[in-house]
Every structure is written in structure tokens, then in C-alpha cells.
Short mmCIF file of C-alpha atoms in Angstrom, two decimals:
data_model
loop_
_atom_site.label_atom_id
_atom_site.label_comp_id
_atom_site.label_asym_id
_atom_site.label_seq_id
_atom_site.Cartn_x
_atom_site.Cartn_y
_atom_site.Cartn_z
CA MET A 6 0.00 0.00 0.00
CA THR A 7 1.28 3.47 -0.95
CA GLU A 8 0.38 6.62 0.97
CA LEU A 9 0.38 10.06 -0.64
CA VAL A 10 -1.10 13.54 -0.52
CA ALA A 11 -3.68 14.27 -3.21
CA VAL A 12 -4.15 17.94 -4.11
CA ASP A 13 -6.68 19.59 -6.42
CA ILE A 14 -5.98 23.29 -7.06
CA GLY A 15 -8.64 25.34 -8.79
CA GLY A 16 -9.23 29.03 -9.22
CA THR A 17 -11.12 29.47 -5.94
CA HIS A 18 -10.29 26.42 -3.79
CA ALA A 19 -7.36 24.13 -3.10
CA ARG A 20 -8.47 20.72 -1.87
CA PHE A 21 -6.15 18.37 -0.01
CA ALA A 22 -6.60 14.78 1.15
CA LEU A 23 -4.49 11.91 2.36
CA ALA A 24 -4.85 8.94 0.01
CA THR A 25 -3.79 5.32 -0.18
CA ILE A 26 -3.26 3.17 -3.27
CA GLY A 27 -3.62 -0.58 -2.91
CA GLU A 28 -1.55 -3.19 -4.69
CA ASP A 29 -4.31 -3.47 -7.31
CA GLY A 30 -4.21 0.30 -7.95
CA ALA A 31 -7.45 1.00 -6.09
CA VAL A 32 -7.54 4.53 -4.64
CA THR A 33 -8.95 5.34 -1.21
CA LEU A 34 -9.32 8.98 -0.18
CA GLY A 35 -9.34 10.33 3.34
CA GLU A 36 -11.51 13.23 4.44
CA PRO A 37 -10.71 16.23 2.20
CA ALA A 38 -9.78 19.67 3.48
CA THR A 39 -10.85 22.65 1.38
CA LEU A 40 -8.78 25.84 1.58
CA HIS A 41 -9.58 29.13 -0.15
CA THR A 42 -6.76 30.17 -2.47
CA LYS A 43 -7.31 33.83 -1.54
CA ASP A 44 -6.53 32.99 2.11
CA HIS A 45 -3.00 31.78 1.36
CA GLY A 46 -0.21 33.73 -0.32
CA SER A 47 1.28 30.69 -2.06
CA PHE A 48 0.84 26.98 -2.55
CA GLN A 49 3.67 26.32 -0.10
CA LEU A 50 1.79 28.20 2.63
CA ALA A 51 -1.40 26.26 1.87
CA TRP A 52 0.60 23.00 2.00
CA GLN A 53 2.00 23.99 5.39
CA ALA A 54 -1.53 24.73 6.64
CA PHE A 55 -2.69 21.24 5.59
CA ARG A 56 0.44 19.69 7.14
CA ASP A 57 -0.36 21.44 10.42
CA MET A 58 -3.89 19.99 10.26
CA ASN A 59 -2.30 16.53 10.14
CA GLY A 60 0.07 16.78 13.07
CA GLY A 61 3.02 18.29 11.23
CA THR A 62 3.92 15.33 8.99
CA LEU A 63 2.76 14.16 5.56
CA PRO A 64 3.57 11.23 3.24
CA ASP A 65 6.58 11.64 0.93
CA ALA A 66 4.55 11.38 -2.28
CA VAL A 67 2.16 13.90 -3.86
CA ALA A 68 -0.35 13.81 -6.71
CA MET A 69 -1.46 17.25 -7.88
CA SER A 70 -4.28 18.36 -10.13
CA VAL A 71 -3.83 21.98 -11.23
CA ALA A 72 -6.13 24.38 -13.08
CA GLY A 73 -3.89 25.33 -15.99
CA PRO A 74 -1.30 23.98 -18.42
CA VAL A 75 1.42 21.73 -16.97
CA GLY A 76 4.84 20.72 -18.22
CA ASN A 77 6.68 24.04 -17.94
CA GLU A 78 9.39 24.95 -15.44
CA VAL A 79 6.92 27.36 -13.85
CA ILE A 80 3.22 26.52 -13.65
CA LYS A 81 0.94 29.55 -13.58
CA PHE A 82 -2.65 28.97 -12.60
CA THR A 83 -5.33 30.23 -14.96
CA ASN A 84 -7.64 31.77 -12.37
CA ASN A 85 -5.56 32.33 -9.23
CA PRO A 86 -2.23 34.12 -8.61
CA TRP A 87 -0.21 31.17 -7.29
CA ILE A 88 2.78 29.76 -9.16
CA LEU A 89 4.36 26.33 -8.82
CA ARG A 90 7.90 25.15 -9.66
CA PRO A 91 7.80 21.33 -9.98
CA ALA A 92 11.60 21.03 -9.69
CA LYS A 93 11.44 22.69 -6.25
CA ILE A 94 8.71 20.51 -4.74
CA GLN A 95 11.02 18.08 -2.95
CA GLU A 96 13.24 20.86 -1.65
CA MET A 97 10.41 23.10 -0.46
CA LEU A 98 7.71 20.61 0.54
CA GLY A 99 9.41 17.24 1.08
CA PRO A 100 7.79 14.68 -1.29
CA THR A 101 10.29 12.54 -3.22
CA ARG A 102 7.74 11.32 -5.81
CA GLN A 103 5.25 13.52 -7.60
CA THR A 104 2.65 13.53 -10.33
CA ILE A 105 1.35 16.86 -11.64
CA ILE A 106 -1.47 16.91 -14.16
CA ASN A 107 -4.04 19.34 -15.52
CA ASP A 108 -7.19 19.47 -13.41
CA PHE A 109 -9.46 18.11 -16.09
CA ALA A 110 -6.95 15.44 -17.02
CA ALA A 111 -7.37 14.38 -13.38
CA VAL A 112 -11.14 14.39 -13.76
CA ALA A 113 -10.77 12.23 -16.88
CA HIS A 114 -8.67 9.75 -14.86
CA ALA A 115 -11.50 9.72 -12.31
CA VAL A 116 -14.03 9.04 -15.08
CA ALA A 117 -11.87 6.13 -16.29
CA CYS A 118 -11.63 4.58 -12.81
CA ALA A 119 -15.00 5.43 -11.26
CA HIS A 120 -17.72 2.86 -10.67
CA GLU A 121 -20.84 2.87 -12.82
CA ASP A 122 -22.83 3.98 -9.77
CA ASP A 123 -20.80 7.23 -9.73
CA PHE A 124 -22.60 8.53 -12.83
CA LEU A 125 -25.99 10.22 -13.21
CA HIS A 126 -27.71 9.92 -16.59
CA LEU A 127 -28.53 13.28 -18.21
CA THR A 128 -29.58 12.52 -21.79
CA GLY A 129 -29.08 10.12 -24.66
CA PRO A 130 -29.29 6.33 -24.49
CA GLU A 131 -29.61 4.74 -21.06
CA GLY A 132 -26.94 2.31 -19.89
CA PRO A 133 -23.24 2.54 -19.07
CA LEU A 134 -20.73 4.69 -20.91
CA PRO A 135 -18.86 3.06 -23.82
CA THR A 136 -15.85 0.96 -22.84
CA THR A 137 -14.04 1.67 -26.11
CA GLY A 138 -13.26 4.89 -27.95
CA THR A 139 -13.30 8.49 -26.81
CA LEU A 140 -15.28 10.27 -24.10
CA SER A 141 -15.41 14.06 -23.83
CA VAL A 142 -15.07 15.30 -20.25
CA LEU A 143 -15.96 18.88 -19.36
CA GLY A 144 -17.13 20.90 -16.44
CA PRO A 145 -17.88 24.50 -15.47
CA GLY A 146 -16.34 25.92 -12.33
CA THR A 147 -14.26 29.06 -11.91
CA GLY A 148 -13.41 28.39 -15.58
CA LEU A 149 -14.40 25.67 -18.04
CA GLY A 150 -12.29 22.52 -17.97
CA VAL A 151 -12.12 20.16 -20.95
CA ALA A 152 -10.30 16.87 -21.53
CA HIS A 153 -10.84 13.71 -23.50
CA LEU A 154 -10.45 10.11 -22.48
CA TRP A 155 -9.70 7.19 -24.82
CA LYS A 156 -10.47 3.62 -23.69
CA ASP A 157 -9.05 0.54 -25.39
CA GLY A 158 -11.86 -1.81 -24.28
CA LYS A 159 -9.44 -3.94 -22.24
CA GLY A 160 -9.18 -1.77 -19.15
CA GLY A 161 -6.45 0.47 -20.56
CA TYR A 162 -6.96 4.14 -21.27
CA HIS A 163 -5.24 7.37 -22.25
CA VAL A 164 -6.08 10.88 -21.06
CA GLN A 165 -5.48 14.00 -23.14
CA ALA A 166 -5.60 17.35 -21.35
CA THR A 167 -6.79 20.34 -23.38
CA GLU A 168 -7.45 24.04 -23.01
CA GLY A 169 -10.75 23.62 -24.81
CA GLY A 170 -12.53 26.06 -22.53
CA HIS A 171 -10.69 28.85 -24.35
CA ILE A 172 -12.02 28.23 -27.85
CA ASP A 173 -14.21 30.94 -29.38
CA TYR A 174 -17.78 31.28 -28.14
CA ALA A 175 -20.51 30.92 -30.77
CA PRO A 176 -23.96 32.39 -29.95
CA LEU A 177 -26.98 30.53 -31.27
CA ASP A 178 -29.87 32.99 -30.85
CA LEU A 179 -30.66 36.65 -30.24
CA ILE A 180 -30.28 36.38 -26.49
CA GLU A 181 -26.83 34.87 -26.82
CA ASP A 182 -25.99 37.57 -29.37
CA ALA A 183 -26.77 40.09 -26.62
CA ILE A 184 -24.63 38.20 -24.08
CA LEU A 185 -21.75 38.19 -26.56
CA ALA A 186 -22.17 41.91 -27.27
CA ARG A 187 -22.00 42.67 -23.55
CA LEU A 188 -18.84 40.57 -23.13
CA ARG A 189 -17.17 42.16 -26.16
CA ARG A 190 -17.31 45.52 -24.43
CA ARG A 191 -14.74 44.16 -21.95
CA HIS A 192 -12.88 41.47 -23.88
CA ASN A 193 -11.23 41.60 -27.29
CA ARG A 194 -11.96 37.92 -27.68
CA VAL A 195 -14.76 35.98 -26.00
CA SER A 196 -14.09 32.33 -25.20
CA VAL A 197 -16.62 29.67 -24.26
CA GLU A 198 -15.70 29.86 -20.58
CA ARG A 199 -16.80 33.51 -20.50
CA VAL A 200 -20.34 32.12 -20.87
CA VAL A 201 -20.04 28.56 -19.52
CA SER A 202 -18.50 28.94 -16.05
CA GLY A 203 -19.63 29.88 -12.57
CA PRO A 204 -18.71 33.58 -12.76
CA ALA A 205 -20.33 33.87 -16.21
CA ILE A 206 -23.78 33.84 -14.62
CA VAL A 207 -23.25 37.52 -13.71
CA ASP A 208 -23.14 38.59 -17.36
CA ILE A 209 -26.00 36.30 -18.34
CA TYR A 210 -28.12 37.72 -15.52
CA ALA A 211 -27.28 41.34 -16.39
CA THR A 212 -28.02 40.75 -20.08
CA LEU A 213 -31.46 39.32 -19.37
CA ALA A 214 -32.24 42.24 -17.03
CA ALA A 215 -31.21 44.75 -19.70
CA MET A 216 -33.41 43.04 -22.27
CA GLU A 217 -36.34 43.24 -19.83
CA GLN A 218 -35.43 46.89 -19.09
CA LYS A 219 -35.31 46.11 -15.40
CA ALA A 220 -32.99 47.81 -12.95
CA ILE A 221 -31.25 45.22 -10.78
CA ALA A 222 -29.04 45.38 -7.75
CA GLU A 223 -25.48 44.28 -8.47
CA LYS A 224 -24.99 40.68 -7.35
CA THR A 225 -22.05 38.31 -7.21
CA ASP A 226 -22.12 35.01 -9.04
CA VAL A 227 -22.60 33.16 -5.74
CA GLU A 228 -25.61 35.34 -4.89
CA ILE A 229 -27.18 34.69 -8.30
CA TRP A 230 -26.68 30.92 -8.11
CA THR A 231 -28.11 30.95 -4.58
CA ALA A 232 -31.12 33.07 -5.56
CA ALA A 233 -31.83 30.75 -8.49
CA ALA A 234 -31.63 27.66 -6.29
CA SER A 235 -34.13 29.11 -3.83
CA GLY A 236 -36.43 30.36 -6.60
CA GLU A 237 -36.63 33.79 -4.97
CA ASP A 238 -35.40 35.65 -8.05
CA SER A 239 -37.07 34.81 -11.35
CA MET A 240 -34.32 36.58 -13.31
CA ALA A 241 -31.72 34.37 -11.65
CA VAL A 242 -33.78 31.28 -12.47
CA ALA A 243 -33.94 32.39 -16.12
CA ALA A 244 -30.19 33.04 -16.14
CA VAL A 245 -29.42 29.53 -14.90
CA ASP A 246 -31.74 28.03 -17.50
CA ARG A 247 -29.91 30.05 -20.18
CA PHE A 248 -26.61 28.82 -18.74
CA CYS A 249 -27.79 25.22 -19.16
CA LEU A 250 -28.58 25.89 -22.82
CA ALA A 251 -25.04 27.19 -23.39
CA LEU A 252 -23.57 24.21 -21.52
CA GLY A 253 -25.54 21.79 -23.69
CA ALA A 254 -24.39 23.48 -26.89
CA ALA A 255 -20.76 23.47 -25.75
CA ALA A 256 -20.91 19.82 -24.69
CA GLY A 257 -22.21 18.88 -28.13
CA ASP A 258 -19.48 20.89 -29.84
CA TYR A 259 -16.74 19.15 -27.87
CA ALA A 260 -18.24 15.73 -28.59
CA LEU A 261 -18.17 16.48 -32.33
CA ALA A 262 -14.63 17.85 -32.20
CA HIS A 263 -13.35 14.85 -30.20
CA GLY A 264 -15.21 12.22 -32.17
CA ALA A 265 -16.65 11.13 -28.84
CA GLY A 266 -18.92 8.18 -28.17
CA GLY A 267 -20.17 9.78 -24.97
CA VAL A 268 -19.85 12.86 -22.75
CA VAL A 269 -19.29 13.32 -19.03
CA ILE A 270 -20.10 16.57 -17.21
CA ALA A 271 -18.03 17.11 -14.07
CA GLY A 272 -17.50 19.62 -11.30
CA GLY A 273 -19.32 20.78 -8.21
CA LEU A 274 -21.37 23.37 -10.10
CA GLY A 275 -22.73 20.80 -12.52
CA TYR A 276 -23.67 18.56 -9.62
CA ARG A 277 -25.45 21.38 -7.76
CA ILE A 278 -27.63 22.21 -10.77
CA ARG A 279 -28.09 18.63 -11.99
CA GLU A 280 -31.88 18.72 -11.68
CA THR A 281 -32.03 22.00 -13.59
CA ILE A 282 -29.82 20.55 -16.32
CA GLN A 283 -32.20 17.63 -16.69
CA SER A 284 -35.30 19.84 -16.88
CA SER A 285 -33.78 22.57 -19.07
CA GLY A 286 -33.10 22.70 -22.78
CA PHE A 287 -29.64 21.19 -22.25
CA ALA A 288 -30.48 17.98 -24.12
CA GLU A 289 -32.06 19.78 -27.08
CA ARG A 290 -29.07 22.08 -27.44
CA PHE A 291 -26.69 19.12 -27.16
CA ARG A 292 -28.41 17.39 -30.07
CA ALA A 293 -29.00 20.49 -32.21
CA LYS A 294 -26.05 20.02 -34.57
CA GLY A 295 -27.78 20.25 -37.95
CA ARG A 296 -26.92 17.30 -40.17
CA PHE A 297 -25.39 15.50 -37.17
CA SER A 298 -28.45 15.73 -34.90
CA GLY A 299 -29.15 12.04 -35.43
CA LEU A 300 -25.62 11.12 -34.40
CA MET A 301 -25.80 13.33 -31.31
CA ALA A 302 -28.96 11.54 -30.16
CA THR A 303 -26.98 8.28 -29.96
CA LEU A 304 -24.43 9.65 -27.48
CA PRO A 305 -24.95 9.07 -23.74
CA VAL A 306 -24.34 12.13 -21.57
CA LYS A 307 -23.73 11.61 -17.88
CA LEU A 308 -22.65 13.59 -14.83
CA ILE A 309 -19.98 12.17 -12.54
CA THR A 310 -21.23 12.26 -8.96
CA HIS A 311 -18.01 11.25 -7.20
CA PRO A 312 -17.60 13.91 -4.48
CA GLN A 313 -13.90 14.61 -5.23
CA PRO A 314 -13.06 13.61 -8.81
CA GLY A 315 -10.01 15.91 -8.96
CA LEU A 316 -8.41 14.34 -5.89
CA PHE A 317 -9.43 10.82 -6.86
CA GLY A 318 -8.19 11.29 -10.43
CA ALA A 319 -4.86 12.82 -9.37
CA ALA A 320 -4.20 9.80 -7.14
CA ALA A 321 -5.20 7.43 -9.98
CA ALA A 322 -2.78 9.24 -12.30
CA PHE A 323 -0.01 8.85 -9.69
CA ALA A 324 -0.71 5.12 -9.53
CA ARG A 325 -0.43 4.77 -13.31
CA GLU A 326 2.81 6.77 -13.43
CA HIS A 327 4.63 5.27 -10.47
CA LEU A 328 3.05 1.98 -9.45
CA LEU A 329 1.27 0.12 -12.26
#
């Protein structure tokens, strides 16, 4: 049995957990600790805080999922100000073995290793995900993560990280034209994650209010998501429904681009609005790909319900790199 620290660093939160990997590669996670990135001046300081929570000592191996490109001498996070130097990890933190992967590559590893019961059906054919070919994996959070997973049908798989959340956004109706016009006043180029991410709900909400010619109090993204969940603000409810349409369209686009046989939606935000996704126009937008609408209807779309796919997937990636 191998012990390690699993870490999942996003734009808003850094999650830590102790993990064990059995001789068969099975991953077991301990209770996760969630730290706010804004509360710690660097990753090293956050690591020290987690170490203090665990009596001052940690295992000498680490598996890290990071929100941004990996592979460079200096890793800069897409949506938080931390930086990470992989070559300095042993010197500064202590671990002698490490795995560092993109956050949605980690989620794709989790998709590959998760049990069938860890998936909620959203649309398309019922039944398990395909065991061969490509799956598109995406999820809105502070940004929009995208990866794809290829399975060989024999238990083997390969994960490809991408920066697919930064492709150009394509509006599909007059309302989305208005959202794009609003975003273009601040950004020279508008990517998909400007519309399909947690913070994007602010611009969707403001656009709908402007179209209704209603004055609204300025709200944060958290306040809008919360107001929509409670049903207390009809504009917020409409904004979340519009968000689900954009998510469905994007998921279909990635499936086409990847040649996918299925799609998995991931992330805490997707899980929190899972019932809204199912009752919204998500499925119709996913299928609405013109001459390929028939093909899109054959693709299963599911949501991974594992509570910590980033941590679980990072540990699974460590097992594949160092142990299996």
C-alpha cells in the first residue's frame, strides 16, 4: 500500500486529502480539506496549513491536479495568482515522488476509474458509458475545464488534457448575441468559458435584465446561483436556464470535435444544478447540430457524482505513473 497527498488546485479552492493506493491500484481517499486560495499567499503556505492539520507530517509522495497547463518549469494557474515550480517541490515541501497533471486530465482519470454507480444519466441512451473509444469530459467551475479520455476496451486508457474552454464562443440565438455583445465591451476575444463557467452567470443575468429593461441590484455570481436555487429571483432562475442551454451546446461541440462516443459533465457546479440541467433545454441544445443531430442523439451524456473527482483522479494518475 502506498500513501500520498492528493491535491486539487482550482481558481477558488485548493483541496487536499491523504490517500492510499492498494496493490491493485485502487484509490482510497481520506476526508478532504478545502482551503480558499485567496486565504494563502502561495501553494507552499497552503501546504503547510494542511500539514499542520495533520500533526506536522505528511507522506513523501504527492499527486497534484492543477487548473492550468502543466509541463513548464513554472506553472501559472489560470484563475488564481499562485505559481508552482515542480523542480522545487522536494526541496520546499518534502515529497520525493510527484505527479502533476491538468485538473481536467485528473477528472478524466476519475471518469476512467470510477464505478458505474458514480454517474448520473442526463440525456441520450440509457446504460453505461462506452468501454471503447473516446469520451469528452468537461465541467464548469471558476473556468471551463475540458479533456478527453480514450479507452481501449481492455481496461487500458489514455487521457489528453486540453485548453478547450478557451475556444471561441458561438452564440446561437438573439439572447446569446446580446450576451456576446456585452462581453465584447470588456474582452477583445470571447471564449466559451466567459459564458459557460460559474462567474459567467453575472453577465447572463445582467443581459437578461437589460433586455427586460429592469434595474437590478449588483450581485455576485454566488448570490445569483443561490437566488436561483431558492427560486426567490425569477431573473436568476432564467439566467441559470440560459446557462444550461449554453452548456448543452458546448458539450455537443466538444463531442463532435473529439469524435466522442459519450460525454461526461463534471464539477461541483454541474452537480449542484443537476436537476435544472435535466429539466432545461440542455439535451435539445446538445443534439441540435444540424446534419449530425441524429448522431448526437446516440451519445450518452452523464454527470460524474463522485464527491472529489479531482483528488481521486490525481491519485489514480499517480498510480499509473509510479506503481502500475
